[in-house]
Amino acid sequence: MSVQEQIKRFTAPDIRARKGGDPIVSLTSYHAHTARLVDRYCDVILVGDSLGMVMHGLETTVPVTLDMMILQGLAVMRGSSRALVVVDMPFGSYEASKEQAFMNAARVMKETGCGAIKMEGGRRLAETVRFLTERGVPVMGHIGLTPQSINTIGSFRAQGREEKDWEPIEDDARAVAEAGAFSLVVEAVAEPLARRITEQVAIPTIGIGASAACDGQILVLEDMLGLTPRVPRFVKRYGDLGPGIEAAVAGYANDVRARAFPGNEHVYSMKKK
Ligand code: KIV
């Protein structure tokens, strides 16, 4: 019998069970190589539809397609072995009906092998969340600032900045949690509101520009590495890789132009020995 140790990936129920426990560490990733780097440290890797902006230079996430999400979801699954991989459902792939949401979510899960999907929306989505979870699709919710709604909300401003605006956002959080979501992204809401939501729902909240009191945190990897030109104000930069990459590329370009590029000499000199 093989004694090879099987690496067990975190599952949606594992993450659900972390409510009020050890903080959940999550980052986005869209490629096999970055997935490999973050897998060791993250409980959840999100293949976010922010890939539209980060990888493709789009202005918003609205044009992102299901095929784009599946392609990058597959890459992230190949590069990781430990974290729960969650794939975002892009705009237009789940809002029309709960049946449409199920068909597309099932396609994402079958074709990528990911462990869960994420959808943006509150009360209006609760019925869909219930329909999917009852049929074997673990759902991560996403409330507060929901970037796919940019054309109706008008800007990427933080939500719930005044206390009078808190109630509908709290209702959204409770509705998604009670419908069966296993966790909830809370994006860009006032700190006391994120704290209140975390206290009110029975599932882990994962904050982004929200509150340290959330049950976990998520950032867009390229934002925290200093690789994206426009970064939300709340993002702490843990690296500054942009200048390092530029310096390496400049060094390479100089070598090539000066005909100082090493070419194959080292291979031939090894053979002669
Ligand atoms: O698409 C994304 O990267 C996200 C995170 C910002 C939560 O939804």
Tab-separated table of C-alpha atoms and ligand atoms in Angstrom:
chain	number	residue	atom	x	y	z
A	1	MET	CA	0.000	0.000	0.000
A	2	SER	CA	1.228	3.452	-0.887
A	3	VAL	CA	2.309	5.511	2.083
A	4	GLN	CA	2.247	8.692	0.024
A	5	GLU	CA	0.605	11.403	2.066
A	6	GLN	CA	-2.442	12.916	0.415
A	7	ILE	CA	-2.601	16.704	0.737
A	8	LYS	CA	-6.087	17.641	1.819
A	9	ARG	CA	-7.547	20.840	0.496
A	10	PHE	CA	-9.644	23.059	2.728
A	11	THR	CA	-13.334	22.660	1.970
A	12	ALA	CA	-16.205	25.122	2.243
A	13	PRO	CA	-17.387	23.433	5.512
A	14	ASP	CA	-13.823	23.794	6.935
A	15	ILE	CA	-13.968	27.537	6.233
A	16	ARG	CA	-17.547	27.787	7.558
A	17	ALA	CA	-16.342	26.202	10.829
A	18	ARG	CA	-13.790	29.001	11.328
A	19	LYS	CA	-16.466	31.500	12.459
A	20	GLY	CA	-15.038	33.356	15.443
A	21	GLY	CA	-11.858	31.231	15.342
A	22	ASP	CA	-8.448	31.677	13.713
A	23	PRO	CA	-8.646	34.494	11.139
A	24	ILE	CA	-9.101	33.283	7.557
A	25	VAL	CA	-6.259	34.329	5.251
A	26	SER	CA	-7.266	34.872	1.624
A	27	LEU	CA	-5.798	36.423	-1.495
A	28	THR	CA	-6.780	36.513	-5.122
A	29	SER	CA	-4.796	34.645	-7.757
A	30	TYR	CA	-5.382	34.169	-11.465
A	31	HIS	CA	-2.349	32.112	-12.521
A	32	ALA	CA	-0.740	28.769	-11.701
A	33	HIS	CA	2.564	30.337	-10.620
A	34	THR	CA	1.103	32.897	-8.190
A	35	ALA	CA	-1.293	30.238	-6.875
A	36	ARG	CA	1.735	28.071	-6.076
A	37	LEU	CA	3.330	30.956	-4.127
A	38	VAL	CA	0.273	31.894	-2.053
A	39	ASP	CA	-1.112	28.382	-1.479
A	40	ARG	CA	1.167	27.717	1.498
A	41	TYR	CA	-0.078	30.757	3.404
A	42	CYS	CA	-3.718	31.090	2.374
A	43	ASP	CA	-6.816	29.243	3.504
A	44	VAL	CA	-8.814	30.541	0.541
A	45	ILE	CA	-7.640	31.564	-2.935
A	46	LEU	CA	-10.194	33.606	-4.837
A	47	VAL	CA	-10.108	33.627	-8.620
A	48	GLY	CA	-11.764	37.033	-8.615
A	49	ASP	CA	-13.354	38.712	-11.589
A	50	SER	CA	-10.969	41.564	-10.724
A	51	LEU	CA	-8.815	39.661	-13.229
A	52	GLY	CA	-10.608	41.766	-15.843
A	53	MET	CA	-8.874	44.880	-14.510
A	54	VAL	CA	-5.644	43.331	-13.233
A	55	MET	CA	-4.831	40.969	-16.121
A	56	HIS	CA	-6.695	42.529	-19.014
A	57	GLY	CA	-6.560	46.257	-18.253
A	58	LEU	CA	-10.354	46.624	-18.343
A	59	GLU	CA	-11.986	49.609	-16.598
A	60	THR	CA	-14.552	47.453	-14.740
A	61	THR	CA	-15.402	43.786	-14.135
A	62	VAL	CA	-18.563	44.007	-16.256
A	63	PRO	CA	-17.051	42.620	-19.519
A	64	VAL	CA	-15.531	39.529	-17.816
A	65	THR	CA	-16.931	36.257	-19.212
A	66	LEU	CA	-17.535	32.784	-17.801
A	67	ASP	CA	-14.884	31.370	-20.160
A	68	MET	CA	-12.269	33.795	-18.780
A	69	MET	CA	-13.114	32.699	-15.223
A	70	ILE	CA	-12.946	29.002	-16.107
A	71	LEU	CA	-9.575	29.320	-17.863
A	72	GLN	CA	-7.949	31.114	-14.911
A	73	GLY	CA	-9.767	28.918	-12.363
A	74	LEU	CA	-8.189	25.857	-13.976
A	75	ALA	CA	-4.742	27.465	-13.837
A	76	VAL	CA	-5.133	28.263	-10.128
A	77	MET	CA	-6.318	24.716	-9.372
A	78	ARG	CA	-3.219	23.362	-11.149
A	79	GLY	CA	-0.924	25.618	-9.130
A	80	SER	CA	-2.426	24.958	-5.690
A	81	SER	CA	-3.015	21.922	-3.522
A	82	ARG	CA	-4.026	23.146	-0.071
A	83	ALA	CA	-6.253	26.239	-0.167
A	84	LEU	CA	-9.957	26.242	-0.962
A	85	VAL	CA	-10.222	27.721	-4.468
A	86	VAL	CA	-13.291	29.916	-4.976
A	87	VAL	CA	-14.174	31.133	-8.492
A	88	ASP	CA	-16.168	34.334	-9.019
A	89	MET	CA	-19.315	34.162	-11.120
A	90	PRO	CA	-19.002	37.045	-13.606
A	91	PHE	CA	-21.668	39.670	-14.325
A	92	GLY	CA	-24.544	38.243	-16.372
A	93	SER	CA	-23.894	34.596	-15.507
A	94	TYR	CA	-26.251	34.214	-12.506
A	95	GLU	CA	-28.693	37.123	-12.139
A	96	ALA	CA	-31.412	36.106	-14.629
A	97	SER	CA	-32.727	33.129	-12.646
A	98	LYS	CA	-31.696	30.579	-10.038
A	99	GLU	CA	-31.682	27.960	-12.803
A	100	GLN	CA	-29.246	30.020	-14.915
A	101	ALA	CA	-27.059	30.451	-11.810
A	102	PHE	CA	-27.046	26.707	-11.128
A	103	MET	CA	-26.203	25.728	-14.733
A	104	ASN	CA	-23.281	28.169	-14.897
A	105	ALA	CA	-22.013	27.430	-11.369
A	106	ALA	CA	-22.105	23.679	-12.107
A	107	ARG	CA	-20.121	24.322	-15.304
A	108	VAL	CA	-17.492	26.279	-13.353
A	109	MET	CA	-17.187	23.525	-10.743
A	110	LYS	CA	-17.031	20.679	-13.289
A	111	GLU	CA	-14.551	22.379	-15.620
A	112	THR	CA	-12.174	23.832	-12.996
A	113	GLY	CA	-12.508	21.419	-10.075
A	114	CYS	CA	-12.814	24.416	-7.696
A	115	GLY	CA	-14.459	23.972	-4.293
A	116	ALA	CA	-16.913	26.894	-4.320
A	117	ILE	CA	-18.171	29.895	-6.258
A	118	LYS	CA	-18.780	33.530	-5.272
A	119	MET	CA	-21.683	35.766	-6.276
A	120	GLU	CA	-22.303	39.473	-5.589
A	121	GLY	CA	-25.604	40.595	-4.055
A	122	GLY	CA	-27.761	40.588	-0.948
A	123	ARG	CA	-31.494	40.000	-0.421
A	124	ARG	CA	-32.240	39.792	-4.163
A	125	LEU	CA	-29.862	36.824	-4.383
A	126	ALA	CA	-30.972	34.895	-1.294
A	127	GLU	CA	-33.291	32.534	-3.188
A	128	THR	CA	-30.492	31.717	-5.656
A	129	VAL	CA	-28.016	31.075	-2.828
A	130	ARG	CA	-30.484	28.619	-1.263
A	131	PHE	CA	-31.168	26.902	-4.613
A	132	LEU	CA	-27.456	26.398	-5.291
A	133	THR	CA	-26.410	25.248	-1.818
A	134	GLU	CA	-29.297	22.748	-1.701
A	135	ARG	CA	-27.934	21.326	-4.982
A	136	GLY	CA	-24.285	20.904	-3.961
A	137	VAL	CA	-22.772	24.259	-4.893
A	138	PRO	CA	-21.045	25.998	-1.954
A	139	VAL	CA	-21.603	29.752	-2.223
A	140	MET	CA	-19.476	32.605	-0.886
A	141	GLY	CA	-21.591	35.771	-0.724
A	142	HIS	CA	-20.359	39.305	-1.412
A	143	ILE	CA	-22.085	42.417	-0.046
A	144	GLY	CA	-21.304	46.099	0.587
A	145	LEU	CA	-19.527	47.475	-2.458
A	146	THR	CA	-20.416	45.127	-5.310
A	147	PRO	CA	-18.249	46.207	-8.273
A	148	GLN	CA	-20.381	44.385	-10.892
A	149	SER	CA	-23.133	46.956	-10.145
A	150	ILE	CA	-20.878	49.897	-11.063
A	151	ASN	CA	-23.281	51.059	-13.783
A	152	THR	CA	-26.168	51.403	-11.324
A	153	ILE	CA	-24.250	52.591	-8.250
A	154	GLY	CA	-22.103	55.045	-10.254
A	155	SER	CA	-18.772	54.814	-8.400
A	156	PHE	CA	-16.519	52.503	-6.392
A	157	ARG	CA	-17.140	54.565	-3.218
A	158	ALA	CA	-17.389	52.841	0.152
A	159	GLN	CA	-20.922	51.853	1.196
A	160	GLY	CA	-22.744	52.543	4.475
A	161	ARG	CA	-20.740	55.664	5.263
A	162	GLU	CA	-23.670	57.095	7.253
A	163	GLU	CA	-25.484	55.198	9.985
A	164	LYS	CA	-28.842	55.731	8.275
A	165	ASP	CA	-27.602	53.548	5.368
A	166	TRP	CA	-26.600	50.575	7.517
A	167	GLU	CA	-29.892	48.724	7.837
A	168	PRO	CA	-30.290	47.534	4.218
A	169	ILE	CA	-26.674	46.320	4.154
A	170	GLU	CA	-27.181	44.404	7.411
A	171	ASP	CA	-30.375	42.917	5.937
A	172	ASP	CA	-28.385	41.837	2.860
A	173	ALA	CA	-25.758	40.124	5.015
A	174	ARG	CA	-28.338	38.255	7.110
A	175	ALA	CA	-30.323	37.181	4.032
A	176	VAL	CA	-27.307	35.651	2.278
A	177	ALA	CA	-26.078	33.961	5.469
A	178	GLU	CA	-29.509	32.530	6.311
A	179	ALA	CA	-29.897	31.263	2.728
A	180	GLY	CA	-26.911	28.957	3.249
A	181	ALA	CA	-23.756	30.789	2.093
A	182	PHE	CA	-20.655	29.364	3.819
A	183	SER	CA	-18.887	32.738	4.090
A	184	LEU	CA	-19.412	36.349	3.158
A	185	VAL	CA	-17.098	38.923	1.579
A	186	VAL	CA	-17.820	42.368	3.054
A	187	GLU	CA	-16.280	44.964	0.755
A	188	ALA	CA	-15.622	48.659	1.438
A	189	VAL	CA	-18.121	49.403	4.199
A	190	ALA	CA	-17.692	51.610	7.262
A	191	GLU	CA	-15.702	49.868	10.008
A	192	PRO	CA	-18.479	49.803	12.673
A	193	LEU	CA	-20.919	48.385	10.128
A	194	ALA	CA	-18.560	45.525	9.167
A	195	ARG	CA	-18.081	44.813	12.880
A	196	ARG	CA	-21.868	44.723	13.460
A	197	ILE	CA	-22.393	42.408	10.463
A	198	THR	CA	-19.681	40.071	11.761
A	199	GLU	CA	-21.473	39.916	15.114
A	200	GLN	CA	-24.871	39.327	13.506
A	201	VAL	CA	-24.197	36.516	11.007
A	202	ALA	CA	-23.389	32.908	11.852
A	203	ILE	CA	-20.922	32.504	8.951
A	204	PRO	CA	-17.380	33.930	8.672
A	205	THR	CA	-17.099	37.414	7.217
A	206	ILE	CA	-14.095	38.110	4.997
A	207	GLY	CA	-13.306	41.801	4.919
A	208	ILE	CA	-11.751	43.919	2.194
A	209	GLY	CA	-11.507	47.558	3.219
A	210	ALA	CA	-13.974	46.767	6.011
A	211	SER	CA	-12.827	45.924	9.561
A	212	ALA	CA	-10.091	44.028	11.404
A	213	ALA	CA	-12.964	42.506	13.389
A	214	CYS	CA	-14.030	40.423	10.359
A	215	ASP	CA	-13.388	36.678	10.602
A	216	GLY	CA	-10.837	36.918	7.786
A	217	GLN	CA	-9.358	39.289	5.228
A	218	ILE	CA	-8.853	39.274	1.484
A	219	LEU	CA	-6.771	41.469	-0.830
A	220	VAL	CA	-6.098	41.482	-4.546
A	221	LEU	CA	-2.589	39.987	-4.736
A	222	GLU	CA	-1.244	42.399	-7.364
A	223	ASP	CA	-2.523	45.377	-5.308
A	224	MET	CA	-0.658	44.349	-2.164
A	225	LEU	CA	2.476	43.538	-4.193
A	226	GLY	CA	2.607	47.007	-5.743
A	227	LEU	CA	1.985	45.764	-9.277
A	228	THR	CA	-1.207	47.642	-10.116
A	229	PRO	CA	-1.179	51.335	-11.003
A	230	ARG	CA	-4.469	52.283	-9.274
A	231	VAL	CA	-5.012	50.824	-5.813
A	232	PRO	CA	-7.879	51.488	-3.360
A	233	ARG	CA	-6.794	53.676	-0.435
A	234	PHE	CA	-7.364	50.948	2.155
A	235	VAL	CA	-4.807	48.573	0.588
A	236	LYS	CA	-1.605	48.131	2.587
A	237	ARG	CA	1.285	47.410	0.223
A	238	TYR	CA	3.320	44.471	1.507
A	239	GLY	CA	5.693	44.597	-1.478
A	240	ASP	CA	6.835	46.957	-4.204
A	241	LEU	CA	7.583	44.583	-7.064
A	242	GLY	CA	6.857	47.021	-9.902
A	243	PRO	CA	10.238	48.832	-9.725
A	244	GLY	CA	12.075	45.482	-9.279
A	245	ILE	CA	10.522	44.068	-12.457
A	246	GLU	CA	11.266	47.272	-14.359
A	247	ALA	CA	14.918	47.229	-13.232
A	248	ALA	CA	15.296	43.590	-14.334
A	249	VAL	CA	13.732	44.295	-17.740
A	250	ALA	CA	15.927	47.392	-18.186
A	251	GLY	CA	19.055	45.317	-17.344
A	252	TYR	CA	18.084	42.683	-19.890
A	253	ALA	CA	17.380	45.308	-22.579
A	254	ASN	CA	20.775	46.957	-21.923
A	255	ASP	CA	22.602	43.599	-22.214
A	256	VAL	CA	20.867	42.763	-25.498
A	257	ARG	CA	21.584	46.212	-26.984
A	258	ALA	CA	25.242	46.115	-25.865
A	259	ARG	CA	25.605	42.575	-27.292
A	260	ALA	CA	26.524	41.589	-23.740
A	261	PHE	CA	23.761	39.008	-23.537
A	262	PRO	CA	25.348	35.716	-22.413
A	263	GLY	CA	23.684	33.620	-25.144
A	264	ASN	CA	24.730	29.950	-25.127
A	265	GLU	CA	28.437	30.201	-24.308
A	266	HIS	CA	28.035	28.634	-20.878
A	267	VAL	CA	26.355	25.557	-22.396
A	268	TYR	CA	29.149	25.020	-24.964
A	269	SER	CA	31.913	25.586	-22.411
A	270	MET	CA	30.288	22.959	-20.169
A	271	LYS	CA	30.245	20.450	-23.046
A	272	LYS	CA	33.965	20.972	-23.829
A	273	LYS	CA	34.970	19.965	-20.294
B	1	KIV	O1	-12.872	40.029	-7.789
B	1	KIV	C1	-12.263	40.155	-6.710
B	1	KIV	O2	-11.033	40.221	-6.649
B	1	KIV	C2	-13.070	40.238	-5.496
B	1	KIV	C3	-12.367	40.611	-4.234
B	1	KIV	C4	-12.059	42.059	-4.258
B	1	KIV	C5	-13.134	40.227	-3.035
B	1	KIV	O3	-14.238	40.040	-5.531
